[in-house]
Short mmCIF file of C-alpha atoms in Angstrom, two decimals:
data_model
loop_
_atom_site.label_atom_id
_atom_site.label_comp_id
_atom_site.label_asym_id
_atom_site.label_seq_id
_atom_site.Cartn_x
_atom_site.Cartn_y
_atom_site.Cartn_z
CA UNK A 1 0.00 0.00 0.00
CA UNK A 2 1.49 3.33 -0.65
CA UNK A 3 2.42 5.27 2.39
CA UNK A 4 2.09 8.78 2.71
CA UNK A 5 4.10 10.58 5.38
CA UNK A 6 2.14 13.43 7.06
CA UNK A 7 4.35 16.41 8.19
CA UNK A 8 3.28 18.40 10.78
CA UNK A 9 3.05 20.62 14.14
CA UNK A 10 0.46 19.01 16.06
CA UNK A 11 0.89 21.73 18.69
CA UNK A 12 -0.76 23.92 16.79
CA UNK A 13 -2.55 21.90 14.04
CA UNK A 14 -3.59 18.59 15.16
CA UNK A 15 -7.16 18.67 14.21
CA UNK A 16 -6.06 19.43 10.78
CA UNK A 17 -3.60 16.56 10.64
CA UNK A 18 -6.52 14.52 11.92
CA UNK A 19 -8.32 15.48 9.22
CA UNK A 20 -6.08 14.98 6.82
CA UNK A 21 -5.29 11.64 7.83
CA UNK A 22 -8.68 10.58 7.62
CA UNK A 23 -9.20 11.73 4.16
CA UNK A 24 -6.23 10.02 2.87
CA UNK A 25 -6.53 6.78 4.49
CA UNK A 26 -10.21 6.63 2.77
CA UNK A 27 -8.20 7.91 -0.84
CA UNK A 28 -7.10 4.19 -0.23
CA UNK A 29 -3.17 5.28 1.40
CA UNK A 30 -1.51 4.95 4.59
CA UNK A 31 -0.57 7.28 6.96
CA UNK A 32 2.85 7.87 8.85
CA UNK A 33 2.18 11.14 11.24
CA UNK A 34 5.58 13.42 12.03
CA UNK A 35 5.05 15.29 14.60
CA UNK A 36 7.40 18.33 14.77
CA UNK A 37 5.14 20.40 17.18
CA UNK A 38 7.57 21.87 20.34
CA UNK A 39 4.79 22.56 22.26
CA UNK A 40 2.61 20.15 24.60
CA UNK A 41 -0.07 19.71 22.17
CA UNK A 42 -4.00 20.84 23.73
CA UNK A 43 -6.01 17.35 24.31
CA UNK A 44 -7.56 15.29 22.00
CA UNK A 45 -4.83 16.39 19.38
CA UNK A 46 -4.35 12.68 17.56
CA UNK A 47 -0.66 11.37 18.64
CA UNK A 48 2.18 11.16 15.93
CA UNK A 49 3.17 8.02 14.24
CA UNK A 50 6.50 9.53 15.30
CA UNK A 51 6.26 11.55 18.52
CA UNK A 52 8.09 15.03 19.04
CA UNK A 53 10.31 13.88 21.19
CA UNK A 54 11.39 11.17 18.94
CA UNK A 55 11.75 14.24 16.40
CA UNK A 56 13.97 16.35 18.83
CA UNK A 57 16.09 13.06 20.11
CA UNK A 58 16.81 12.07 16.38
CA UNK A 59 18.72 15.55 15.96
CA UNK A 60 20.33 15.20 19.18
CA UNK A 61 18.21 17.69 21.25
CA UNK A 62 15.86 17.31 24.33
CA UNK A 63 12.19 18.25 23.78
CA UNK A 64 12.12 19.55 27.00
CA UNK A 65 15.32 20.96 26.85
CA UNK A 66 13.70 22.99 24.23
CA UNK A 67 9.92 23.69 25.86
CA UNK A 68 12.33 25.28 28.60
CA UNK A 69 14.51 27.29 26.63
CA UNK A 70 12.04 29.22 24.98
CA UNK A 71 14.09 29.84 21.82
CA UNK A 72 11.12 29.11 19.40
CA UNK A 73 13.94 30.08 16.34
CA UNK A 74 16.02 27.47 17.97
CA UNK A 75 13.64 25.01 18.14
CA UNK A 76 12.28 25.66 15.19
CA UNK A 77 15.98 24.96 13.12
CA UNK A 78 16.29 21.78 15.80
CA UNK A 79 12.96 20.51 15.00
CA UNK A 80 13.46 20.58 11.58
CA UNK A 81 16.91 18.61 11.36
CA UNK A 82 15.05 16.09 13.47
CA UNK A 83 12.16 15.94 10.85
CA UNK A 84 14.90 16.03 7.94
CA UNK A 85 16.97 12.79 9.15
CA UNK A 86 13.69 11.11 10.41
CA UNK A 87 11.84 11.25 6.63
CA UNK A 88 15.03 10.24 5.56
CA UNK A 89 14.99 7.14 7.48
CA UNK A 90 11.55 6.19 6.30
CA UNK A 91 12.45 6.90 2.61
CA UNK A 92 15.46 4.53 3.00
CA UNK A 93 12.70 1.84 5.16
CA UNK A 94 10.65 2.24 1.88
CA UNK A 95 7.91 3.66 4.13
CA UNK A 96 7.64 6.66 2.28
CA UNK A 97 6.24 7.68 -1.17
CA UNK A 98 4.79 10.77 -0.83
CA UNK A 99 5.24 14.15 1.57
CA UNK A 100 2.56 15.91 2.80
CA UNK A 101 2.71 19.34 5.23
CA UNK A 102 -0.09 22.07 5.90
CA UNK A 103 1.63 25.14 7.43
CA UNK A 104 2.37 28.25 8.19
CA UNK A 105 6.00 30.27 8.08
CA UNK A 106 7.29 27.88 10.47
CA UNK A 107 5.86 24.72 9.58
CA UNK A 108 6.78 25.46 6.26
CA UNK A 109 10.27 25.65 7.20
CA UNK A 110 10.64 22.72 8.34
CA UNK A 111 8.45 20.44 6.23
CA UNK A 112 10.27 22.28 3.17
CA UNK A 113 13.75 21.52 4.77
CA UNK A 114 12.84 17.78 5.26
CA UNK A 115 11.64 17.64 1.61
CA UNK A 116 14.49 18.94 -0.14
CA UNK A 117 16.47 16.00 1.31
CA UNK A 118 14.63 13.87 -0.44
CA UNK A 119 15.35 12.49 -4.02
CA UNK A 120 14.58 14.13 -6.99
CA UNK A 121 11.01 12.38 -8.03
CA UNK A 122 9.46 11.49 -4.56
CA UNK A 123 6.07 13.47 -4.35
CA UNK A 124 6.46 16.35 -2.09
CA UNK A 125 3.27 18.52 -1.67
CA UNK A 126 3.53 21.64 0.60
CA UNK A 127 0.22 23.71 1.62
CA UNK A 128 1.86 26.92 2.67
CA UNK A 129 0.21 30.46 4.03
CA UNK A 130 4.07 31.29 2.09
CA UNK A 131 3.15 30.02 -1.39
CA UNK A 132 1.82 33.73 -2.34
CA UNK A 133 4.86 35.37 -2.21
CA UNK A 134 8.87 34.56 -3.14
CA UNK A 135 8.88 30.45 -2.40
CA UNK A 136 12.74 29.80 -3.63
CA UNK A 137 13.98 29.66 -0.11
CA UNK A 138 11.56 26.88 0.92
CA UNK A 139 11.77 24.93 -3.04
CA UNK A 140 14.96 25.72 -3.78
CA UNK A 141 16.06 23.17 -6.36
CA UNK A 142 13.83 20.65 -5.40
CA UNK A 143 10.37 19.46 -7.04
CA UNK A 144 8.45 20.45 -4.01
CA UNK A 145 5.24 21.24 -5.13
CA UNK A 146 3.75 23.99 -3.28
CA UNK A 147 -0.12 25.26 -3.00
CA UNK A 148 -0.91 28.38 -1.31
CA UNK A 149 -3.26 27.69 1.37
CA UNK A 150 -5.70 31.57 0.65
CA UNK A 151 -7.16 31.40 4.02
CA UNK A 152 -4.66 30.90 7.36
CA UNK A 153 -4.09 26.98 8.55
CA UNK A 154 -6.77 27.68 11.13
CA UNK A 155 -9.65 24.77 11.42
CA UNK A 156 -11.39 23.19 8.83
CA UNK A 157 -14.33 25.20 6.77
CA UNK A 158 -15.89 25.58 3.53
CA UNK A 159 -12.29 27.35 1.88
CA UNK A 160 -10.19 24.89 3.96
CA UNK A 161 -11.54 21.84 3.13
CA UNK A 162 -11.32 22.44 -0.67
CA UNK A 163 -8.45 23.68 -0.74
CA UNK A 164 -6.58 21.15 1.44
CA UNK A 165 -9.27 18.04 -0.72
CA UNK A 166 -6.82 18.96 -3.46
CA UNK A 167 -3.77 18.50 -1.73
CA UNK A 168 -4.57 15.23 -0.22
CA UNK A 169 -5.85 13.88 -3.63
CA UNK A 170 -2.66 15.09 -5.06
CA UNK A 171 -0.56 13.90 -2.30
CA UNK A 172 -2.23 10.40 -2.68
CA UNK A 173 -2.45 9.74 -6.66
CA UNK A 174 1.28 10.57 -6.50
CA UNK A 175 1.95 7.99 -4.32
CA UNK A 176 -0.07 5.31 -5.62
CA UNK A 177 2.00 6.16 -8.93
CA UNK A 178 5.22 6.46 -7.27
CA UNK A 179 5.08 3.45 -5.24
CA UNK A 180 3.99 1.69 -8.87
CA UNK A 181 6.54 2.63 -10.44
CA UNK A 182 9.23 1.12 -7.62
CA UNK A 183 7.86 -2.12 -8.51
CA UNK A 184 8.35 -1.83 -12.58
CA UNK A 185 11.56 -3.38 -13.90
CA UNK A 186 14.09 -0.92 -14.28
CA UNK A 187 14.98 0.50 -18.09
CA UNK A 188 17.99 2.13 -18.27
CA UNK A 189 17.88 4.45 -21.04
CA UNK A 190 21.15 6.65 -22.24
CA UNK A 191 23.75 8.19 -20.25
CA UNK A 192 22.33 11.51 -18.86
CA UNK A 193 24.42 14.65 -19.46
CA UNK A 194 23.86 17.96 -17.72
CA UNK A 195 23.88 20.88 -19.57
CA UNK A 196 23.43 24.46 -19.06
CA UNK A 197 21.70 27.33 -21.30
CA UNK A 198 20.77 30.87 -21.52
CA UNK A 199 18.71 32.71 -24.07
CA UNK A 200 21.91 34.31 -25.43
CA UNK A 201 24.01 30.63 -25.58
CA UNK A 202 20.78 28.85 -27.00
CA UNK A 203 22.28 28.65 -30.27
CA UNK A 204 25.65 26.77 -29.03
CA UNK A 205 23.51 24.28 -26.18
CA UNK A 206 21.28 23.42 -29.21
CA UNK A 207 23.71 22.44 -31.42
CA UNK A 208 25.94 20.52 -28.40
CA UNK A 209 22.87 18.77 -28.10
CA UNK A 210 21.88 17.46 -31.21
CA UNK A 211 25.50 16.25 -31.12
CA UNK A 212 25.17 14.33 -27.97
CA UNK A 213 22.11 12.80 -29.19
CA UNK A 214 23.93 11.42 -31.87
CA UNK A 215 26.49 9.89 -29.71
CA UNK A 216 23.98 8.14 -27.63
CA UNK A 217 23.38 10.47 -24.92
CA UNK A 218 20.37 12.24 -23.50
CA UNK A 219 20.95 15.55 -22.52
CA UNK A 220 19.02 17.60 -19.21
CA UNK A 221 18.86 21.55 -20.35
CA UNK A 222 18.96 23.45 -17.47
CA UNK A 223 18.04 27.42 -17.59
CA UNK A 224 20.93 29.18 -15.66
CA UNK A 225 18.63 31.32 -13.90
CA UNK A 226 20.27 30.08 -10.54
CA UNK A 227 17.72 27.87 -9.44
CA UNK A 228 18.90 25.74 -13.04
CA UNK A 229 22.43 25.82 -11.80
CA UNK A 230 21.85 24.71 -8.37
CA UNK A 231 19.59 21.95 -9.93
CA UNK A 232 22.07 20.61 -11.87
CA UNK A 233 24.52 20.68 -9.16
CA UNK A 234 22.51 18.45 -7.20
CA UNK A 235 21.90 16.27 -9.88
CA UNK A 236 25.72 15.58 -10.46
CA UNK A 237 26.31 15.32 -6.86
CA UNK A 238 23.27 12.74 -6.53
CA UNK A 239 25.29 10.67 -9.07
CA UNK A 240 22.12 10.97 -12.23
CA UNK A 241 24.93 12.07 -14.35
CA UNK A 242 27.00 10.89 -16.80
CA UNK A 243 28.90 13.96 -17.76
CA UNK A 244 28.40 17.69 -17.43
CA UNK A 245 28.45 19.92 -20.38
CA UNK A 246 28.49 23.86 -18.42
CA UNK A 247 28.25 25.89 -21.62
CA UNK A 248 26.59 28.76 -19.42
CA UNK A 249 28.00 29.64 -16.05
CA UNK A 250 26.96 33.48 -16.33
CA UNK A 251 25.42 32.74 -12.73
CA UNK A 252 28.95 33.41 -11.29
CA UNK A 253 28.75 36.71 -12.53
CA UNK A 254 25.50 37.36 -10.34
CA UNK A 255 27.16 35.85 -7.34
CA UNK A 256 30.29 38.19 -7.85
CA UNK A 257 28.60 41.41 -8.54
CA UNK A 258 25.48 40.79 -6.79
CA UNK A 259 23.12 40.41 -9.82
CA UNK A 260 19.62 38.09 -9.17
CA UNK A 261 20.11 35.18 -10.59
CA UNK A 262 23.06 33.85 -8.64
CA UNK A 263 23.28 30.07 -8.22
CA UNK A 264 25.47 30.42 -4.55
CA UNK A 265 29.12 30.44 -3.81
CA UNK A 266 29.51 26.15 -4.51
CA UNK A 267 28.45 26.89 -8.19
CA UNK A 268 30.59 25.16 -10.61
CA UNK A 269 32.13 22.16 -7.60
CA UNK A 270 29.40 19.51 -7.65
CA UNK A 271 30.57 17.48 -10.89
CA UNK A 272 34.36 18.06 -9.68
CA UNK A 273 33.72 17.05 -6.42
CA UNK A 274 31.58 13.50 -7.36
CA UNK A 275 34.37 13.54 -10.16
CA UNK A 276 32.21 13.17 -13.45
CA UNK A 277 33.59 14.20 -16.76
CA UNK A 278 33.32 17.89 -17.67
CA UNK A 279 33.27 20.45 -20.43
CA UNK A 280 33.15 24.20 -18.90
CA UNK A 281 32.56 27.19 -21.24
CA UNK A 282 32.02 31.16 -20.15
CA UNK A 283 29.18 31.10 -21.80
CA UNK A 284 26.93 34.79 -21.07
CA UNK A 285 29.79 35.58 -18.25
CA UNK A 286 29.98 38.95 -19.65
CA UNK A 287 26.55 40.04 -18.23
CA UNK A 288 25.38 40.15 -14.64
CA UNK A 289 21.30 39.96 -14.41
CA UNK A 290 18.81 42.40 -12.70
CA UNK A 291 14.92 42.78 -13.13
CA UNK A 292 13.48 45.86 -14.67
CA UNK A 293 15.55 48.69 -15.61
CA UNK A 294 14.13 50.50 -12.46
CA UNK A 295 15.46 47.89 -10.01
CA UNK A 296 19.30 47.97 -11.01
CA UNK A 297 20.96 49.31 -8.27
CA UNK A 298 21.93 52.97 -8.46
CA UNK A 299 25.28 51.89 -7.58
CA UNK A 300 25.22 50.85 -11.08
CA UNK A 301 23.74 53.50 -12.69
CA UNK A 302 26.53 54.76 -14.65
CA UNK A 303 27.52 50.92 -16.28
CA UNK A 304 27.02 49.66 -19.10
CA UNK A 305 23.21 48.43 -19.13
CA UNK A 306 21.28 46.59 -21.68
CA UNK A 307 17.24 46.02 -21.62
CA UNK A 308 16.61 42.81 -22.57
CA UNK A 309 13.01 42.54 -22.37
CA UNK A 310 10.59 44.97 -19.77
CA UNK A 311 11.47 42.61 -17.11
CA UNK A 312 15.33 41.93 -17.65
CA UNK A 313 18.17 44.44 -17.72
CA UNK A 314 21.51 42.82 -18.75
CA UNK A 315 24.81 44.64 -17.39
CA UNK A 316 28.15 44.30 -19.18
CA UNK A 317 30.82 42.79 -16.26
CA UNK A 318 34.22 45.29 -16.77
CA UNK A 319 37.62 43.46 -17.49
CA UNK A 320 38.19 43.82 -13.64
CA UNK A 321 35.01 41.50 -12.93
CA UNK A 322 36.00 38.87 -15.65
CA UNK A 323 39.41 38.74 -14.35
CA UNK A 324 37.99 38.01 -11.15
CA UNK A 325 35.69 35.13 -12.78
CA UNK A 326 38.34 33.71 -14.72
CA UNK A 327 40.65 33.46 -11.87
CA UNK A 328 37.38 31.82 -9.89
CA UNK A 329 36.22 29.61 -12.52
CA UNK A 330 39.62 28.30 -12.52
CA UNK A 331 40.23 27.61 -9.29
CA UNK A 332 37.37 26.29 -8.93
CA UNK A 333 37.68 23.82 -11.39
CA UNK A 334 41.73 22.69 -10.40
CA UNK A 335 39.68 20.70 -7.49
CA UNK A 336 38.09 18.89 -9.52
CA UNK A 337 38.61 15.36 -9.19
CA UNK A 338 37.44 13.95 -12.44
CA UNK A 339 38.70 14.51 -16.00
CA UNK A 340 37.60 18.34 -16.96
CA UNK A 341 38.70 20.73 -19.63
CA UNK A 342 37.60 24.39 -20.52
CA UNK A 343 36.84 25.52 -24.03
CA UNK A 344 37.29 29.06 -23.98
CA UNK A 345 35.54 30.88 -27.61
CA UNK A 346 37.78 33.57 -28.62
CA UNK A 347 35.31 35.39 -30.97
CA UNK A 348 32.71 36.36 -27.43
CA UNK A 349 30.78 34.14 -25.18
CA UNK A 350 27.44 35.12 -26.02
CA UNK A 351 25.18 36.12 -28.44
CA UNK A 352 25.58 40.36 -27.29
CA UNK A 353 29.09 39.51 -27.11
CA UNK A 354 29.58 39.19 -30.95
CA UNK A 355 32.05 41.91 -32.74
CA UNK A 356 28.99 44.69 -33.79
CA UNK A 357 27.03 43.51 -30.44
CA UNK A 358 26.45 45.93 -27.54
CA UNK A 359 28.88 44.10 -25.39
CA UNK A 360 31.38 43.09 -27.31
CA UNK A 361 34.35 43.55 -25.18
CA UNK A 362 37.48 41.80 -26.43
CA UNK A 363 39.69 43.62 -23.47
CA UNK A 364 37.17 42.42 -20.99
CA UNK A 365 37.10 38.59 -22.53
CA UNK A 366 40.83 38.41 -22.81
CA UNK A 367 41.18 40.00 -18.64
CA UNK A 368 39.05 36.57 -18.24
CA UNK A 369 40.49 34.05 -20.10
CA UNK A 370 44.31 35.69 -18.55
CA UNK A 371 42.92 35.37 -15.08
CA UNK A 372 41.74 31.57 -15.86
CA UNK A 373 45.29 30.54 -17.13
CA UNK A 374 46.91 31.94 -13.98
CA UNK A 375 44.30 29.38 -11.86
CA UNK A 376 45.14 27.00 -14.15
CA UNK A 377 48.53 26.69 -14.50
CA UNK A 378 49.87 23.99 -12.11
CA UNK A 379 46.27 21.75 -12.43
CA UNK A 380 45.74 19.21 -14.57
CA UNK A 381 42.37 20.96 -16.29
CA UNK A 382 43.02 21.46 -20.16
CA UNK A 383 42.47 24.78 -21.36
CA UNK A 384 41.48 24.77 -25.36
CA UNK A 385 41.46 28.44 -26.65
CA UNK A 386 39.06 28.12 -30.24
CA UNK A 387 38.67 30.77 -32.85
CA UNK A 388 35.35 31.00 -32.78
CA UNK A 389 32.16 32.30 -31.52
CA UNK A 390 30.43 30.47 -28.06
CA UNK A 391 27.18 29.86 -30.58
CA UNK A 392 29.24 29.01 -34.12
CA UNK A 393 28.20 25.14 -34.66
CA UNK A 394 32.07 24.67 -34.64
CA UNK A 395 32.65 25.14 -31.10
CA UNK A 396 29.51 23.79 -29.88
CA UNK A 397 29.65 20.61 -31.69
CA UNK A 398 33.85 20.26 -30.49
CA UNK A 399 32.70 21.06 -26.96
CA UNK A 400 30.29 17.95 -27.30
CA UNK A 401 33.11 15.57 -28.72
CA UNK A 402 35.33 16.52 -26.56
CA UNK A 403 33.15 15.76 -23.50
CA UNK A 404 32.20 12.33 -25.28
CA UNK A 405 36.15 11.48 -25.19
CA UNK A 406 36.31 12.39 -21.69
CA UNK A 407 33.23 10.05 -20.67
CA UNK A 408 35.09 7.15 -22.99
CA UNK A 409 38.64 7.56 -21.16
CA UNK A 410 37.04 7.63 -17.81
CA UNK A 411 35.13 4.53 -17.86
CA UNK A 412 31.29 3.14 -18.24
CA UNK A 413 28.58 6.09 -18.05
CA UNK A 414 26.27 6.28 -15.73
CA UNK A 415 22.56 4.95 -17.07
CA UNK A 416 19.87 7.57 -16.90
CA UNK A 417 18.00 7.57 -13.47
#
């Protein structure tokens, strides 16, 4: 029978759980019940499956340790490390194969945190008072699927019980067809390969993929809007990959000038660190990312700007900042513990970076690409320098090959997950 596990603070929201439970034991499912309340729950309130103490005890941490030092932020990041490690455990018991949580801000916090541990593919549904506003920091670059709740997690009425209806038939048809599809026989497919794009690199991830394809390899597109790159990341670290082709890694230009759509300071370490093959490009490094013209900083009022479209102003990174980035990239990359090489295009790295474009910069390329040799120098990462344009079909289809000889010299791919 698939098993849904139930994610909650009975403290404050046990007649909720309650009925929750009930409706998704009669959608045919059972029911493991997490308690990550701190509080003594009021009576009545059902009892977890696992208790709160259990929770607190599984992170190392006394329940009424915490009751006493009334920290609630403290218990709050406790109670959710406990919740984390204890879905864990029942994913690995096969006792899990769906998440569910109704919440507020704090229950969302750690229901979210628990979730994002999980695998890539187990059904995570999160009700959330959050969902109407900016969710990244509770999905990050996970598949959490997150509802907003309209009216407050408070009792069950005639908005409530619609609203959370849905989520439990979600919750429970995606278990039933996850915990199906454990039993089917496994088909590997081909060797998955992670690559990343941009609307100014489309041109050169298109053509690297119809390459790959050729070869025998299916290729995972991911838009480097910092959520993609983080997404990736955890895909090469989870071991889904068979090789990494990182055409676009403009999101270290957010991260170094403070643009939006930076990926975090690990960027660009996941595939060296689980040691897969890898083909890194500067692909759209010459532009940091804001929103609409109105929200660049006026810090940066005087740079170089570019409106892309109403809702995205591109900003032209000086040969300082690629200097910087080049010397990052590379060192970066010299800990890398699997085969890697960077193909660096010599004619601009992205499509505004063409000669006539309006940032087309060949001091500010070159500052990069002199700051990458330094970081390179004593590592074993090859450094190819082509005469050529980051979307010519030339370099995109001898970025491809050359990550195809890297998967061949290091041994069997990995089969798609």
């Amino acid at each position: 029978m698939a098993t849904v596990v139930l994610v909650g603070t009975l403290d404050t929201k046990g007649a909720e759980y309650a009925w929750l439970s009930e409706r998704l034991r009669a959608s045919g499912c059972d029911v493991v019940l997490v308690d990550a309340g701190v509080l003594p729950p009021p009576a009545g309130t059902p009892s977890g499956d696992v208790d709160a103490a259990t929770v607190a005890r599984r992170a190392g941490y006394d329940l009424e340790a915490l009751r006493a030092a009334g920290d609630r932020g403290a218990a709050v990041t406790a109670m959710a490390r406990g919740v984390e490690l204890v879905v864990g455990d029942l994913h690995r018991e096969g006792r899990l194969h769906a998440v569910l949580a109704v919440a507020g801000s704090g229950g969302s916090f750690i229901a979210a945190r628990a979730m994002r541990s999980l695998p890539v593919g187990v059904p995570k549904v999160l009700v959330s008072t959050m969902a109407g506003g900016d969710v990244s920091p509770y999905v990050g670059s996970s598949d959490i699927t997150m509802m907003y709740s309209v009216v407050d997690v408070a009792g069950i009425n005639s908005v409530s019980s619609r609203i959370l209806g849905n989520a439990v038939a979600a919750a429970a048809g995606m278990a039933v067809h996850h915990e199906r599809s454990l039993g089917e026989p496994q088909v590997h497919g081909r060797p998955l390969i992670g690559a990343t794009m941009f609307g100014v690199t489309t041109p050169a991830v298109d053509a690297a993929r119809q390459r790959l394809d050729e070869l025998g390899y299916e290729v995972l597109v991911f838009h480097a809007t910092g959520a993609g790159g983080r997404a990736m990341e955890k895909l090469a670290a989870g071991g889904f990959l068979a090789g990494v082709l990182d055409l676009t890694t403009t999101e270290l230009a957010d991260d170094l000038v403070g643009g939006v759509l930076s990926a975090g300071p690990d960027r660009l370490t996941a595939a060296g660190l689980a040691g897969l093959p890898q083909v890194v490009a500067p692909g759209a490094l010459d532009m940091v990312n804001f929103g609409a013209r109105e929200t660049v900083p006026e810090r940066f009022a005087e740079r170089h700007l570019l409106v892309h479209n109403p809702t995205v102003t591109l900003m032209r990174t000086t040969a300082e900042e690629m200097a910087e980035l080049g010397g990052s990239m590379g060192r970066k990359l010299a800990a890398a513990q699997g085969p890697t090489a960077v193909l660096w295009p010599l004619g601009g790295v992205s499509a505004v970076d063409a000669p006539g474009g309006p940032f087309h910069d060949p001091q500010a390329d070159a500052a990069g690409l002199a700051g990458l040799r330094i970081a390179l120098r004593d590592s074993a990462v090859e450094l190819r320098e082509l005469d050529a344009h980051v979307n010519d079909p030339a370099f995109a289809v001898a970025a491809a090959d050359h990550l195809h000889r890297l998967i061949g010299a290091h041994g069997r791919p990995a089969a798609s997950a």
